[in-house]
PDB file of C-alpha atoms in Angstrom:
ATOM      1  CA  UNK A 165     -20.016-138.995 -43.847  1.00 77.00           C
ATOM      2  CA  UNK A 166     -21.941-140.090 -40.957  1.00 85.00           C
ATOM      3  CA  UNK A 167     -25.902-139.719 -40.464  1.00 92.00           C
ATOM      4  CA  UNK A 168     -28.341-140.631 -37.875  1.00 96.00           C
ATOM      5  CA  UNK A 169     -31.943-140.691 -38.546  1.00 97.00           C
ATOM      6  CA  UNK A 170     -34.717-140.810 -36.159  1.00 97.00           C
ATOM      7  CA  UNK A 171     -37.905-140.793 -38.224  1.00 97.00           C
ATOM      8  CA  UNK A 172     -40.363-140.499 -35.312  1.00 97.00           C
ATOM      9  CA  UNK A 173     -40.663-136.774 -34.584  1.00 96.00           C
ATOM     10  CA  UNK A 174     -43.095-137.254 -31.668  1.00 97.00           C
ATOM     11  CA  UNK A 175     -44.817-140.374 -29.865  1.00 97.00           C
ATOM     12  CA  UNK A 176     -47.579-140.186 -27.487  1.00 97.00           C
ATOM     13  CA  UNK A 177     -48.502-143.193 -25.354  1.00 97.00           C
ATOM     14  CA  UNK A 178     -50.494-143.868 -22.293  1.00 97.00           C
ATOM     15  CA  UNK A 179     -48.788-145.004 -19.056  1.00 97.00           C
ATOM     16  CA  UNK A 180     -47.926-148.682 -19.101  1.00 97.00           C
ATOM     17  CA  UNK A 181     -47.760-149.102 -22.917  1.00 97.00           C
ATOM     18  CA  UNK A 182     -44.572-150.251 -24.528  1.00 97.00           C
ATOM     19  CA  UNK A 183     -42.889-148.039 -27.026  1.00 97.00           C
ATOM     20  CA  UNK A 184     -40.039-148.400 -29.395  1.00 97.00           C
ATOM     21  CA  UNK A 185     -38.014-145.595 -30.588  1.00 98.00           C
ATOM     22  CA  UNK A 186     -36.325-146.029 -34.113  1.00 97.00           C
ATOM     23  CA  UNK A 187     -32.753-145.145 -34.983  1.00 98.00           C
ATOM     24  CA  UNK A 188     -31.065-145.763 -38.435  1.00 98.00           C
ATOM     25  CA  UNK A 189     -27.488-144.630 -38.980  1.00 96.00           C
ATOM     26  CA  UNK A 190     -25.283-144.410 -41.952  1.00 94.00           C
ATOM     27  CA  UNK A 191     -21.364-144.520 -41.826  1.00 90.00           C
ATOM     28  CA  UNK A 192     -18.615-145.970 -43.993  1.00 88.00           C
ATOM     29  CA  UNK A 193     -16.639-146.975 -40.770  1.00 85.00           C
ATOM     30  CA  UNK A 194     -16.263-150.507 -39.856  1.00 84.00           C
ATOM     31  CA  UNK A 195     -15.775-149.371 -36.194  1.00 85.00           C
ATOM     32  CA  UNK A 196     -18.046-147.315 -34.379  1.00 88.00           C
ATOM     33  CA  UNK A 197     -20.163-146.521 -31.301  1.00 88.00           C
ATOM     34  CA  UNK A 198     -23.819-145.785 -30.910  1.00 91.00           C
ATOM     35  CA  UNK A 199     -25.490-144.066 -28.187  1.00 92.00           C
ATOM     36  CA  UNK A 200     -28.889-142.993 -26.755  1.00 95.00           C
ATOM     37  CA  UNK A 201     -29.215-139.894 -24.576  1.00 95.00           C
ATOM     38  CA  UNK A 202     -32.123-138.445 -22.806  1.00 96.00           C
ATOM     39  CA  UNK A 203     -33.211-135.096 -22.524  1.00 95.00           C
ATOM     40  CA  UNK A 204     -35.861-134.443 -19.917  1.00 94.00           C
ATOM     41  CA  UNK A 205     -37.710-131.286 -19.740  1.00 92.00           C
ATOM     42  CA  UNK A 206     -35.131-129.792 -17.413  1.00 90.00           C
ATOM     43  CA  UNK A 207     -32.692-129.719 -20.365  1.00 91.00           C
ATOM     44  CA  UNK A 208     -29.800-131.779 -19.679  1.00 91.00           C
ATOM     45  CA  UNK A 209     -28.541-134.460 -21.687  1.00 93.00           C
ATOM     46  CA  UNK A 210     -28.405-137.776 -19.819  1.00 91.00           C
ATOM     47  CA  UNK A 211     -26.445-140.721 -21.264  1.00 89.00           C
ATOM     48  CA  UNK A 212     -28.446-143.879 -21.325  1.00 91.00           C
ATOM     49  CA  UNK A 213     -26.209-146.485 -23.279  1.00 88.00           C
ATOM     50  CA  UNK A 214     -23.326-147.153 -25.669  1.00 86.00           C
ATOM     51  CA  UNK A 215     -22.835-149.942 -28.211  1.00 87.00           C
ATOM     52  CA  UNK A 216     -19.712-151.190 -30.010  1.00 85.00           C
ATOM     53  CA  UNK A 217     -20.413-151.930 -33.765  1.00 87.00           C
ATOM     54  CA  UNK A 218     -18.912-155.371 -33.058  1.00 85.00           C
ATOM     55  CA  UNK A 219     -21.386-156.185 -30.368  1.00 81.00           C
ATOM     56  CA  UNK A 220     -24.882-156.896 -31.639  1.00 79.00           C
ATOM     57  CA  UNK A 221     -26.144-158.475 -28.386  1.00 78.00           C
ATOM     58  CA  UNK A 222     -29.258-156.829 -27.248  1.00 80.00           C
ATOM     59  CA  UNK A 223     -29.038-155.115 -23.839  1.00 81.00           C
ATOM     60  CA  UNK A 224     -31.800-154.955 -21.126  1.00 82.00           C
ATOM     61  CA  UNK A 225     -31.620-152.456 -18.313  1.00 83.00           C
ATOM     62  CA  UNK A 226     -34.750-152.513 -16.193  1.00 90.00           C
ATOM     63  CA  UNK A 227     -37.577-151.226 -18.325  1.00 92.00           C
ATOM     64  CA  UNK A 228     -35.102-150.369 -21.032  1.00 93.00           C
ATOM     65  CA  UNK A 229     -33.821-152.491 -23.815  1.00 91.00           C
ATOM     66  CA  UNK A 230     -32.000-151.843 -27.120  1.00 91.00           C
ATOM     67  CA  UNK A 231     -31.927-153.870 -30.294  1.00 93.00           C
ATOM     68  CA  UNK A 232     -28.831-153.490 -32.520  1.00 93.00           C
ATOM     69  CA  UNK A 233     -29.076-154.900 -36.075  1.00 92.00           C
ATOM     70  CA  UNK A 234     -26.057-154.099 -38.060  1.00 91.00           C
ATOM     71  CA  UNK A 235     -27.525-155.630 -41.090  1.00 92.00           C
ATOM     72  CA  UNK A 236     -30.353-153.061 -41.217  1.00 94.00           C
ATOM     73  CA  UNK A 237     -28.060-150.229 -39.579  1.00 94.00           C
ATOM     74  CA  UNK A 238     -30.569-149.803 -36.885  1.00 95.00           C
ATOM     75  CA  UNK A 239     -30.197-149.475 -33.028  1.00 95.00           C
ATOM     76  CA  UNK A 240     -33.761-149.311 -31.532  1.00 96.00           C
ATOM     77  CA  UNK A 241     -34.753-148.329 -28.019  1.00 95.00           C
ATOM     78  CA  UNK A 242     -37.634-149.885 -26.259  1.00 95.00           C
ATOM     79  CA  UNK A 243     -39.412-148.643 -23.130  1.00 95.00           C
ATOM     80  CA  UNK A 244     -41.484-151.518 -21.591  1.00 95.00           C
ATOM     81  CA  UNK A 245     -44.451-150.359 -19.218  1.00 96.00           C
ATOM     82  CA  UNK A 246     -43.772-146.679 -19.702  1.00 96.00           C
ATOM     83  CA  UNK A 247     -44.161-144.028 -17.021  1.00 97.00           C
ATOM     84  CA  UNK A 248     -44.751-140.534 -16.912  1.00 96.00           C
ATOM     85  CA  UNK A 249     -41.134-139.985 -15.884  1.00 95.00           C
ATOM     86  CA  UNK A 250     -40.065-141.511 -19.161  1.00 97.00           C
ATOM     87  CA  UNK A 251     -41.426-138.281 -20.919  1.00 97.00           C
ATOM     88  CA  UNK A 252     -38.530-136.551 -22.703  1.00 97.00           C
ATOM     89  CA  UNK A 253     -36.595-136.327 -25.974  1.00 97.00           C
ATOM     90  CA  UNK A 254     -34.488-139.014 -26.788  1.00 97.00           C
ATOM     91  CA  UNK A 255     -31.420-138.828 -29.079  1.00 97.00           C
ATOM     92  CA  UNK A 256     -29.554-141.483 -30.907  1.00 97.00           C
ATOM     93  CA  UNK A 257     -25.944-140.611 -31.691  1.00 94.00           C
ATOM     94  CA  UNK A 258     -22.838-142.205 -33.523  1.00 91.00           C
ATOM     95  CA  UNK A 259     -19.152-141.693 -33.159  1.00 86.00           C
ATOM     96  CA  UNK A 260     -16.174-143.076 -34.997  1.00 77.00           C
ATOM     97  CA  UNK A 261     -13.857-145.195 -32.694  1.00 67.00           C
ATOM     98  CA  UNK A 262     -10.722-144.751 -34.627  1.00 61.00           C
ATOM     99  CA  UNK A 263      -8.260-141.658 -34.655  1.00 59.00           C
ATOM    100  CA  UNK A 264     -10.566-139.676 -37.025  1.00 61.00           C
ATOM    101  CA  UNK A 265     -13.164-137.234 -36.362  1.00 65.00           C
ATOM    102  CA  UNK A 266     -14.318-137.424 -32.626  1.00 73.00           C
ATOM    103  CA  UNK A 267     -17.425-135.611 -32.627  1.00 81.00           C
ATOM    104  CA  UNK A 268     -20.855-137.328 -31.891  1.00 86.00           C
ATOM    105  CA  UNK A 269     -23.268-137.230 -34.668  1.00 90.00           C
ATOM    106  CA  UNK A 270     -26.856-136.857 -33.266  1.00 94.00           C
ATOM    107  CA  UNK A 271     -30.228-137.645 -34.832  1.00 96.00           C
ATOM    108  CA  UNK A 272     -33.005-135.201 -34.690  1.00 95.00           C
ATOM    109  CA  UNK A 273     -34.459-136.634 -31.529  1.00 96.00           C
ATOM    110  CA  UNK A 274     -37.837-138.210 -30.619  1.00 97.00           C
ATOM    111  CA  UNK A 275     -40.122-136.600 -28.242  1.00 97.00           C
ATOM    112  CA  UNK A 276     -41.990-139.141 -26.181  1.00 98.00           C
ATOM    113  CA  UNK A 277     -44.989-138.005 -24.133  1.00 97.00           C
ATOM    114  CA  UNK A 278     -46.263-140.581 -21.664  1.00 97.00           C
ATOM    115  CA  UNK A 279     -49.782-139.625 -20.571  1.00 96.00           C
ATOM    116  CA  UNK A 280     -50.995-140.678 -17.183  1.00 95.00           C
TER     117      UNK A 280
ATOM    118  CA  UNK B  61     -16.180-134.793  -9.777  1.00 61.00           C
ATOM    119  CA  UNK B  62     -18.224-131.573 -10.335  1.00 78.00           C
ATOM    120  CA  UNK B  63     -19.049-132.503 -13.933  1.00 91.00           C
ATOM    121  CA  UNK B  64     -18.726-130.238 -16.900  1.00 95.00           C
ATOM    122  CA  UNK B  65     -19.634-126.646 -15.592  1.00 96.00           C
ATOM    123  CA  UNK B  66     -21.182-124.056 -17.941  1.00 97.00           C
ATOM    124  CA  UNK B  67     -21.830-120.491 -17.111  1.00 96.00           C
ATOM    125  CA  UNK B  68     -24.218-118.528 -17.215  1.00 97.00           C
ATOM    126  CA  UNK B  69     -27.244-120.900 -17.140  1.00 96.00           C
ATOM    127  CA  UNK B  70     -29.382-118.258 -18.935  1.00 97.00           C
ATOM    128  CA  UNK B  71     -28.371-115.246 -20.878  1.00 97.00           C
ATOM    129  CA  UNK B  72     -30.599-112.780 -22.116  1.00 97.00           C
ATOM    130  CA  UNK B  73     -29.007-109.940 -24.248  1.00 97.00           C
ATOM    131  CA  UNK B  74     -29.933-107.340 -26.852  1.00 97.00           C
ATOM    132  CA  UNK B  75     -29.230-107.683 -30.499  1.00 97.00           C
ATOM    133  CA  UNK B  76     -25.664-106.325 -31.369  1.00 97.00           C
ATOM    134  CA  UNK B  77     -24.340-107.101 -27.970  1.00 97.00           C
ATOM    135  CA  UNK B  78     -21.199-109.292 -27.219  1.00 97.00           C
ATOM    136  CA  UNK B  79     -22.030-112.523 -25.701  1.00 98.00           C
ATOM    137  CA  UNK B  80     -19.446-114.844 -24.000  1.00 98.00           C
ATOM    138  CA  UNK B  81     -20.351-118.362 -22.756  1.00 98.00           C
ATOM    139  CA  UNK B  82     -17.976-120.327 -20.685  1.00 98.00           C
ATOM    140  CA  UNK B  83     -17.195-123.910 -20.021  1.00 98.00           C
ATOM    141  CA  UNK B  84     -15.136-125.831 -17.505  1.00 98.00           C
ATOM    142  CA  UNK B  85     -14.397-129.350 -18.555  1.00 96.00           C
ATOM    143  CA  UNK B  86     -13.969-132.352 -16.364  1.00 94.00           C
ATOM    144  CA  UNK B  87     -10.483-132.479 -15.149  1.00 93.00           C
ATOM    145  CA  UNK B  88      -8.333-134.789 -17.077  1.00 91.00           C
ATOM    146  CA  UNK B  89     -10.518-134.715 -20.237  1.00 92.00           C
ATOM    147  CA  UNK B  90      -8.638-133.740 -23.313  1.00 91.00           C
ATOM    148  CA  UNK B  91     -11.485-133.176 -25.584  1.00 92.00           C
ATOM    149  CA  UNK B  92     -13.763-130.364 -25.512  1.00 95.00           C
ATOM    150  CA  UNK B  93     -16.843-129.772 -27.698  1.00 95.00           C
ATOM    151  CA  UNK B  94     -19.335-127.049 -28.117  1.00 97.00           C
ATOM    152  CA  UNK B  95     -22.908-127.830 -29.526  1.00 96.00           C
ATOM    153  CA  UNK B  96     -25.866-125.883 -30.278  1.00 97.00           C
ATOM    154  CA  UNK B  97     -29.398-126.962 -29.901  1.00 96.00           C
ATOM    155  CA  UNK B  98     -32.337-125.270 -31.854  1.00 95.00           C
ATOM    156  CA  UNK B  99     -35.706-126.512 -32.740  1.00 90.00           C
ATOM    157  CA  UNK B 100     -34.931-126.246 -36.385  1.00 90.00           C
ATOM    158  CA  UNK B 101     -31.582-127.758 -36.463  1.00 89.00           C
ATOM    159  CA  UNK B 102     -31.383-129.992 -33.559  1.00 91.00           C
ATOM    160  CA  UNK B 103     -27.972-130.656 -31.960  1.00 93.00           C
ATOM    161  CA  UNK B 104     -25.315-129.448 -34.203  1.00 92.00           C
ATOM    162  CA  UNK B 105     -21.423-129.445 -33.662  1.00 93.00           C
ATOM    163  CA  UNK B 106     -20.024-125.945 -33.777  1.00 95.00           C
ATOM    164  CA  UNK B 107     -16.168-126.750 -32.787  1.00 95.00           C
ATOM    165  CA  UNK B 108     -14.238-128.996 -30.940  1.00 93.00           C
ATOM    166  CA  UNK B 109     -10.723-128.924 -29.225  1.00 94.00           C
ATOM    167  CA  UNK B 110      -8.178-131.547 -28.472  1.00 92.00           C
ATOM    168  CA  UNK B 111      -5.519-130.653 -25.968  1.00 93.00           C
ATOM    169  CA  UNK B 112      -6.548-126.990 -26.354  1.00 95.00           C
ATOM    170  CA  UNK B 113      -6.251-126.953 -30.050  1.00 95.00           C
ATOM    171  CA  UNK B 114      -9.046-126.370 -32.031  1.00 94.00           C
ATOM    172  CA  UNK B 115      -9.576-129.442 -34.398  1.00 91.00           C
ATOM    173  CA  UNK B 116     -12.662-128.971 -36.445  1.00 90.00           C
ATOM    174  CA  UNK B 117     -14.490-125.596 -36.561  1.00 92.00           C
ATOM    175  CA  UNK B 118     -16.532-126.280 -39.728  1.00 89.00           C
ATOM    176  CA  UNK B 119     -19.706-125.941 -37.707  1.00 91.00           C
ATOM    177  CA  UNK B 120     -19.286-122.502 -36.653  1.00 94.00           C
ATOM    178  CA  UNK B 121     -21.818-120.403 -38.207  1.00 87.00           C
ATOM    179  CA  UNK B 122     -19.996-117.358 -39.358  1.00 83.00           C
ATOM    180  CA  UNK B 123     -17.377-114.891 -38.366  1.00 90.00           C
ATOM    181  CA  UNK B 124     -19.421-113.635 -35.477  1.00 95.00           C
ATOM    182  CA  UNK B 125     -18.716-116.801 -33.441  1.00 97.00           C
ATOM    183  CA  UNK B 126     -15.210-117.548 -32.011  1.00 97.00           C
ATOM    184  CA  UNK B 127     -14.254-119.995 -29.433  1.00 98.00           C
ATOM    185  CA  UNK B 128     -10.945-120.381 -27.589  1.00 97.00           C
ATOM    186  CA  UNK B 129      -9.402-122.665 -25.144  1.00 98.00           C
ATOM    187  CA  UNK B 130      -6.470-121.039 -23.385  1.00 97.00           C
ATOM    188  CA  UNK B 131      -5.897-123.869 -20.898  1.00 95.00           C
ATOM    189  CA  UNK B 132      -7.017-127.408 -20.283  1.00 95.00           C
ATOM    190  CA  UNK B 133      -9.675-126.167 -17.781  1.00 95.00           C
ATOM    191  CA  UNK B 134     -11.460-123.406 -19.547  1.00 96.00           C
ATOM    192  CA  UNK B 135     -12.982-122.576 -23.038  1.00 98.00           C
ATOM    193  CA  UNK B 136     -15.211-119.555 -24.136  1.00 98.00           C
ATOM    194  CA  UNK B 137     -17.575-119.265 -26.967  1.00 98.00           C
ATOM    195  CA  UNK B 138     -18.134-115.570 -27.978  1.00 98.00           C
ATOM    196  CA  UNK B 139     -20.676-114.156 -30.423  1.00 97.00           C
ATOM    197  CA  UNK B 140     -20.165-110.606 -31.401  1.00 96.00           C
ATOM    198  CA  UNK B 141     -22.312-109.163 -32.475  1.00 96.00           C
ATOM    199  CA  UNK B 142     -25.199-111.200 -31.384  1.00 96.00           C
ATOM    200  CA  UNK B 143     -28.401-111.637 -33.531  1.00 96.00           C
ATOM    201  CA  UNK B 144     -31.823-112.957 -32.553  1.00 96.00           C
ATOM    202  CA  UNK B 145     -31.262-116.194 -34.691  1.00 95.00           C
ATOM    203  CA  UNK B 146     -28.380-116.871 -32.344  1.00 96.00           C
ATOM    204  CA  UNK B 147     -30.949-117.835 -29.656  1.00 97.00           C
ATOM    205  CA  UNK B 148     -30.468-121.395 -28.698  1.00 97.00           C
ATOM    206  CA  UNK B 149     -29.216-123.669 -25.953  1.00 97.00           C
ATOM    207  CA  UNK B 150     -25.430-124.004 -26.033  1.00 98.00           C
ATOM    208  CA  UNK B 151     -24.005-127.093 -24.622  1.00 97.00           C
ATOM    209  CA  UNK B 152     -20.278-127.789 -23.744  1.00 97.00           C
ATOM    210  CA  UNK B 153     -18.996-131.118 -23.328  1.00 94.00           C
ATOM    211  CA  UNK B 154     -15.916-133.011 -22.590  1.00 93.00           C
ATOM    212  CA  UNK B 155     -14.406-136.441 -23.027  1.00 89.00           C
ATOM    213  CA  UNK B 156     -10.995-138.359 -22.597  1.00 86.00           C
ATOM    214  CA  UNK B 157      -9.475-139.595 -25.558  1.00 75.00           C
ATOM    215  CA  UNK B 158      -8.695-143.225 -24.301  1.00 63.00           C
ATOM    216  CA  UNK B 159     -12.454-143.465 -23.553  1.00 65.00           C
ATOM    217  CA  UNK B 160     -14.005-142.056 -26.406  1.00 60.00           C
ATOM    218  CA  UNK B 161     -16.154-145.149 -26.560  1.00 62.00           C
ATOM    219  CA  UNK B 162     -17.940-143.753 -23.386  1.00 67.00           C
ATOM    220  CA  UNK B 163     -19.123-140.825 -25.356  1.00 71.00           C
ATOM    221  CA  UNK B 164     -19.089-137.369 -23.710  1.00 84.00           C
ATOM    222  CA  UNK B 165     -20.115-135.667 -20.345  1.00 90.00           C
ATOM    223  CA  UNK B 166     -22.519-132.690 -21.021  1.00 93.00           C
ATOM    224  CA  UNK B 167     -22.886-129.511 -19.149  1.00 95.00           C
ATOM    225  CA  UNK B 168     -26.241-128.237 -18.202  1.00 94.00           C
ATOM    226  CA  UNK B 169     -26.281-125.786 -21.039  1.00 96.00           C
ATOM    227  CA  UNK B 170     -26.637-121.942 -21.494  1.00 97.00           C
ATOM    228  CA  UNK B 171     -29.887-120.884 -22.795  1.00 97.00           C
ATOM    229  CA  UNK B 172     -29.264-117.695 -24.826  1.00 98.00           C
ATOM    230  CA  UNK B 173     -32.011-115.364 -25.917  1.00 98.00           C
ATOM    231  CA  UNK B 174     -31.203-112.328 -28.075  1.00 97.00           C
ATOM    232  CA  UNK B 175     -33.849-109.755 -28.406  1.00 97.00           C
TER     233      UNK B 175
END
């Protein structure tokens, strides 16, 4: 069975602060993919990043960075110098990459509020 | 590409009525997924199809829910009879099997309110 845990239900920061969203996952598979999605107030689900279980390199994209640590089964997401537009619910998700179950398993989400 | 198209965007119906949600996946995608989002349960998978065949419907809440995919470009999720606890946002998503690692493309969702 697969499980994704986002222990932080809601985080509130002031603009320009850095913030890290935690994600811990459980899977018996050796090959899998991890994702982060953003759900702004408008409601759509926006893909942010995917990471292969064999690739533990951290990734940086502008103000966003991701830290994947297989040893702790974590895939954390950091926003540097947060902005009001970052206010959204962020979901971490997991999918098997073999021929098994193809469905994404989502965490419960973290609501980020960035105050001006 | 127009993306995954869901209709209607909003639906308000009375308890006991039949509700049909519609989804048009991205052309060429061979997987289609229906998810439901509620405050209490978050994003939960209801059912998914591969090449129009239902693969896993273990998430369908009960017999009141049914889903079909008559062809590669169309799917429906039907609730009959609807109940207030069915109020939620229903998302459809599609993906291409060779690119499962890319995750899915989600539609904009249908917000269902059952009064």
